[in-house]
Short mmCIF file of C-alpha atoms and ligand atoms in Angstrom, two decimals:
data_model
loop_
_atom_site.label_atom_id
_atom_site.label_comp_id
_atom_site.label_asym_id
_atom_site.label_seq_id
_atom_site.Cartn_x
_atom_site.Cartn_y
_atom_site.Cartn_z
CA MET A 1 -34.73 -19.39 17.40
CA PHE A 2 -35.82 -19.73 13.79
CA ARG A 3 -33.04 -17.37 12.73
CA ALA A 4 -30.55 -19.40 14.75
CA PHE A 5 -31.78 -22.53 13.02
CA ILE A 6 -31.44 -20.95 9.56
CA HIS A 7 -27.99 -19.76 10.56
CA LEU A 8 -27.05 -23.32 11.39
CA ILE A 9 -28.03 -24.57 7.95
CA TYR A 10 -26.92 -21.50 6.01
CA PRO A 11 -24.18 -19.93 8.07
CA ASN A 12 -23.32 -16.30 7.36
CA VAL A 13 -20.03 -16.59 5.52
CA CYS A 14 -17.59 -13.68 5.13
CA ALA A 15 -17.46 -12.33 1.55
CA GLY A 16 -13.76 -11.60 2.01
CA CYS A 17 -12.23 -14.70 3.56
CA GLY A 18 -15.01 -17.29 3.64
CA SER A 19 -14.98 -17.76 7.41
CA VAL A 20 -18.26 -18.23 9.28
CA ILE A 21 -19.49 -15.02 10.95
CA PRO A 22 -21.53 -15.21 14.15
CA GLY A 23 -24.75 -13.22 13.70
CA ASP A 24 -25.89 -11.59 10.49
CA ASP A 25 -25.16 -7.89 10.92
CA SER A 26 -22.58 -7.89 8.15
CA VAL A 27 -21.37 -10.14 5.35
CA ILE A 28 -17.80 -9.08 6.10
CA CYS A 29 -16.03 -10.44 9.20
CA VAL A 30 -14.35 -8.21 11.79
CA ARG A 31 -10.91 -9.27 10.64
CA CYS A 32 -11.59 -8.46 6.97
CA TRP A 33 -13.06 -5.07 7.94
CA ALA A 34 -9.85 -4.33 9.82
CA ASN A 35 -7.64 -5.58 7.01
CA LEU A 36 -9.49 -4.03 4.06
CA PRO A 37 -6.72 -2.42 2.02
CA ARG A 38 -7.73 1.20 1.43
CA THR A 39 -6.40 3.62 -1.19
CA TYR A 40 -7.00 6.86 0.80
CA GLN A 41 -7.43 8.51 -2.61
CA CYS A 42 -10.49 10.63 -1.84
CA LYS A 43 -8.61 13.59 -0.33
CA ASP A 44 -6.00 13.66 -3.09
CA LYS A 45 -7.19 15.82 -6.00
CA ASN A 46 -4.50 14.38 -8.25
CA ASN A 47 -5.00 10.76 -7.31
CA ARG A 48 -4.47 7.93 -9.77
CA THR A 49 -8.14 7.64 -10.67
CA VAL A 50 -8.30 11.36 -11.48
CA LYS A 51 -5.11 11.06 -13.53
CA LEU A 52 -6.57 8.15 -15.50
CA PHE A 53 -9.13 10.60 -16.94
CA TRP A 54 -6.77 13.50 -17.58
CA GLY A 55 -7.02 14.65 -21.20
CA ARG A 56 -10.13 12.52 -21.68
CA ILE A 57 -13.01 13.81 -19.58
CA ASN A 58 -13.37 16.59 -17.05
CA VAL A 59 -14.60 14.94 -13.85
CA GLU A 60 -15.36 16.96 -10.71
CA HIS A 61 -14.10 14.27 -8.32
CA ALA A 62 -12.91 10.73 -8.88
CA PHE A 63 -11.60 8.09 -6.54
CA THR A 64 -11.62 4.42 -5.69
CA SER A 65 -11.63 3.20 -2.09
CA PHE A 66 -9.96 -0.20 -2.06
CA VAL A 67 -6.77 -1.73 -3.38
CA TYR A 68 -7.40 -4.54 -5.82
CA THR A 69 -4.81 -7.27 -5.72
CA LYS A 70 -4.91 -10.63 -7.40
CA GLY A 71 -6.14 -13.19 -4.89
CA GLY A 72 -6.78 -10.46 -2.29
CA ILE A 73 -9.89 -9.99 -0.21
CA VAL A 74 -11.16 -7.10 -2.37
CA GLN A 75 -11.01 -9.24 -5.49
CA HIS A 76 -12.82 -11.98 -3.59
CA MET A 77 -15.54 -9.59 -2.42
CA ILE A 78 -16.08 -8.20 -5.92
CA HIS A 79 -16.26 -11.73 -7.30
CA GLU A 80 -18.91 -12.55 -4.68
CA LEU A 81 -20.84 -9.44 -5.69
CA LYS A 82 -20.66 -10.01 -9.43
CA TYR A 83 -20.91 -13.73 -9.87
CA ARG A 84 -22.28 -15.27 -6.68
CA GLY A 85 -25.32 -13.13 -6.02
CA ASN A 86 -23.87 -11.61 -2.86
CA THR A 87 -25.46 -8.22 -3.41
CA GLU A 88 -25.25 -7.32 0.28
CA VAL A 89 -21.46 -6.98 0.08
CA GLY A 90 -22.00 -4.35 -2.65
CA VAL A 91 -24.34 -2.39 -0.37
CA GLU A 92 -21.91 -2.58 2.58
CA LEU A 93 -18.91 -1.48 0.52
CA GLY A 94 -21.07 1.25 -1.06
CA VAL A 95 -21.59 2.67 2.43
CA GLU A 96 -17.79 2.83 2.82
CA LEU A 97 -17.57 4.84 -0.42
CA ALA A 98 -20.29 7.14 0.92
CA LYS A 99 -18.33 7.78 4.14
CA GLU A 100 -15.41 9.02 2.06
CA ILE A 101 -17.75 11.14 -0.09
CA ARG A 102 -19.04 12.79 3.08
CA LYS A 103 -15.51 13.25 4.42
CA ILE A 104 -14.56 15.43 1.45
CA GLU A 105 -17.96 17.16 1.48
CA MET A 106 -18.58 16.21 -2.11
CA PRO A 107 -22.08 17.30 -3.17
CA VAL A 108 -24.10 14.51 -4.78
CA ASP A 109 -27.66 14.92 -6.07
CA ILE A 110 -28.16 11.73 -8.04
CA VAL A 111 -26.29 8.41 -8.07
CA ILE A 112 -26.17 6.58 -11.40
CA PRO A 113 -24.80 3.04 -11.53
CA VAL A 114 -22.88 2.28 -14.73
CA PRO A 115 -25.46 0.33 -16.74
CA LEU A 116 -24.88 -3.24 -17.88
CA HIS A 117 -25.99 -4.35 -21.27
CA PRO A 118 -29.59 -5.63 -20.87
CA LYS A 119 -28.59 -9.06 -22.14
CA LYS A 120 -25.78 -9.34 -19.62
CA GLU A 121 -28.05 -8.09 -16.83
CA LYS A 122 -30.63 -10.70 -17.74
CA ILE A 123 -28.06 -13.49 -17.51
CA ARG A 124 -26.63 -12.21 -14.21
CA GLY A 125 -30.02 -11.26 -12.86
CA TYR A 126 -28.88 -7.86 -11.58
CA ASN A 127 -26.50 -4.98 -12.11
CA GLN A 128 -23.87 -5.23 -9.37
CA SER A 129 -23.18 -1.47 -9.48
CA LEU A 130 -26.79 -0.76 -8.53
CA PHE A 131 -26.16 -2.30 -5.09
CA ILE A 132 -23.04 -0.19 -4.55
CA ALA A 133 -25.14 2.83 -5.56
CA GLU A 134 -27.81 1.81 -3.04
CA GLY A 135 -25.22 1.64 -0.27
CA ILE A 136 -24.13 5.18 -1.15
CA SER A 137 -27.73 6.36 -1.32
CA ASN A 138 -28.64 4.72 2.02
CA TYR A 139 -25.84 6.60 3.75
CA LEU A 140 -26.07 9.98 2.02
CA GLY A 141 -29.83 10.06 1.46
CA CYS A 142 -29.57 10.92 -2.21
CA GLU A 143 -31.52 9.38 -5.06
CA VAL A 144 -30.42 6.42 -7.19
CA ASP A 145 -31.34 6.69 -10.85
CA ASP A 146 -30.91 3.52 -12.91
CA LYS A 147 -33.46 4.53 -15.54
CA SER A 148 -32.08 7.64 -17.25
CA LEU A 149 -28.89 6.10 -18.63
CA LYS A 150 -29.25 2.85 -20.52
CA ARG A 151 -26.86 0.72 -22.49
CA THR A 152 -28.28 -0.25 -25.85
CA VAL A 153 -26.06 -2.48 -27.94
CA HIS A 154 -23.48 -5.00 -26.96
CA THR A 155 -20.07 -3.83 -28.09
CA GLU A 156 -16.59 -5.15 -27.84
CA SER A 157 -13.89 -3.23 -26.02
CA GLN A 158 -13.75 0.40 -27.02
CA THR A 159 -10.07 0.82 -26.36
CA ARG A 160 -8.85 -0.03 -29.82
CA LYS A 161 -10.98 2.58 -31.54
CA GLY A 162 -9.81 6.08 -32.44
CA LYS A 163 -11.19 9.14 -30.69
CA TYR A 164 -13.55 10.17 -33.49
CA GLU A 165 -14.90 6.66 -33.92
CA ARG A 166 -15.46 6.45 -30.19
CA TRP A 167 -17.63 9.58 -30.23
CA GLU A 168 -19.65 8.09 -33.06
CA ASN A 169 -19.97 4.79 -31.28
CA VAL A 170 -20.94 6.30 -27.93
CA ASN A 171 -24.34 7.43 -29.16
CA LYS A 172 -25.08 3.87 -30.03
CA ILE A 173 -23.95 2.40 -26.71
CA PHE A 174 -25.65 4.64 -24.18
CA LYS A 175 -29.06 6.15 -24.49
CA LEU A 176 -29.94 9.03 -22.23
CA SER A 177 -33.45 10.07 -21.26
CA ASN A 178 -34.90 12.41 -18.59
CA LEU A 179 -32.44 15.16 -19.53
CA ASP A 180 -34.57 17.77 -17.74
CA LYS A 181 -34.39 15.86 -14.48
CA LEU A 182 -30.59 15.81 -14.57
CA GLU A 183 -30.18 19.45 -15.55
CA GLY A 184 -27.96 21.42 -13.17
CA LYS A 185 -27.38 18.34 -10.99
CA HIS A 186 -24.20 16.83 -9.56
CA VAL A 187 -24.29 13.25 -10.78
CA LEU A 188 -22.18 10.49 -9.30
CA LEU A 189 -21.32 7.64 -11.66
CA VAL A 190 -20.71 4.40 -9.78
CA ASP A 191 -18.87 1.33 -10.98
CA ASP A 192 -17.49 -1.78 -9.29
CA VAL A 193 -14.02 -1.85 -10.85
CA ILE A 194 -12.35 0.69 -13.11
CA THR A 195 -9.98 -0.89 -15.62
CA THR A 196 -9.23 1.33 -18.63
CA GLY A 197 -11.88 3.91 -17.75
CA ALA A 198 -13.36 3.56 -21.26
CA THR A 199 -16.89 2.69 -20.06
CA ILE A 200 -16.91 5.60 -17.61
CA GLU A 201 -15.70 7.85 -20.42
CA ASP A 202 -18.58 6.70 -22.64
CA CYS A 203 -21.14 7.28 -19.87
CA PHE A 204 -19.63 10.70 -19.20
CA ILE A 205 -19.91 11.72 -22.85
CA ALA A 206 -23.55 10.58 -23.00
CA LEU A 207 -24.38 12.48 -19.79
CA SER A 208 -22.60 15.60 -21.06
CA GLU A 209 -25.62 16.30 -23.24
CA VAL A 210 -27.35 17.55 -20.11
CA LYS A 211 -27.20 21.29 -19.46
CA ASP A 212 -25.08 22.42 -16.47
CA ILE A 213 -24.43 18.88 -15.30
CA LYS A 214 -21.50 18.09 -13.01
CA ILE A 215 -20.15 14.56 -13.03
CA SER A 216 -18.04 12.70 -10.47
CA VAL A 217 -16.87 9.11 -10.54
CA VAL A 218 -16.35 6.51 -7.82
CA ALA A 219 -15.64 2.79 -7.88
CA LEU A 220 -14.80 0.19 -5.27
CA ALA A 221 -11.43 -0.51 -6.83
CA SER A 222 -9.26 -0.07 -9.85
CA SER A 223 -7.61 -3.10 -11.34
CA VAL A 224 -4.76 -1.16 -12.96
CA LEU A 225 -3.36 0.64 -9.92
ZN1 ZN B 301 -13.37 -12.26 6.49
#
């Protein structure tokens, strides 16, 4: 009865369309679940996310699960996750990523959310990618590691820099620790939205210091597809 009362004051609102959802099993309504635009990229080894990294970094697997359109439900959900404290939608969509990971039998030992700059994380209160990573971890039973890879300094967009400068700059952006722990592991880098892929590239280069590491990349959506 107490839950029903709370529900009356704070109704469970869909993170996709804003409609009130009866019950609190999900923060996404039945209609939005049915209408979620999917990329079906995971089974395609030459999908657009993989191609984005061609000639840049050598990822084992890479895919995004949902189609990002301006004003669409995916954009709305990601906005809820990033700016409105709706971390549960990140967890639920993370589980959807995990289902695709299992479908292609992709081995994952450790899930690493793309780190936010500490200052940005302090303002937001959380790293949205950590909740997506937790959804993946809940479903697959693998570990989430948000300690080994850290972002150190706040930098402007990396895209305008040359390749050599980028390498130089990378060491200053991401700091890697626990190299022994990651040795020989298949690491899954998780982000909310992939735009240019520059941040993923920087994380990849930092992680490449680890001996015999394998790195895959997933994100909820890509804003350039
Ligand atoms: Zn909805």
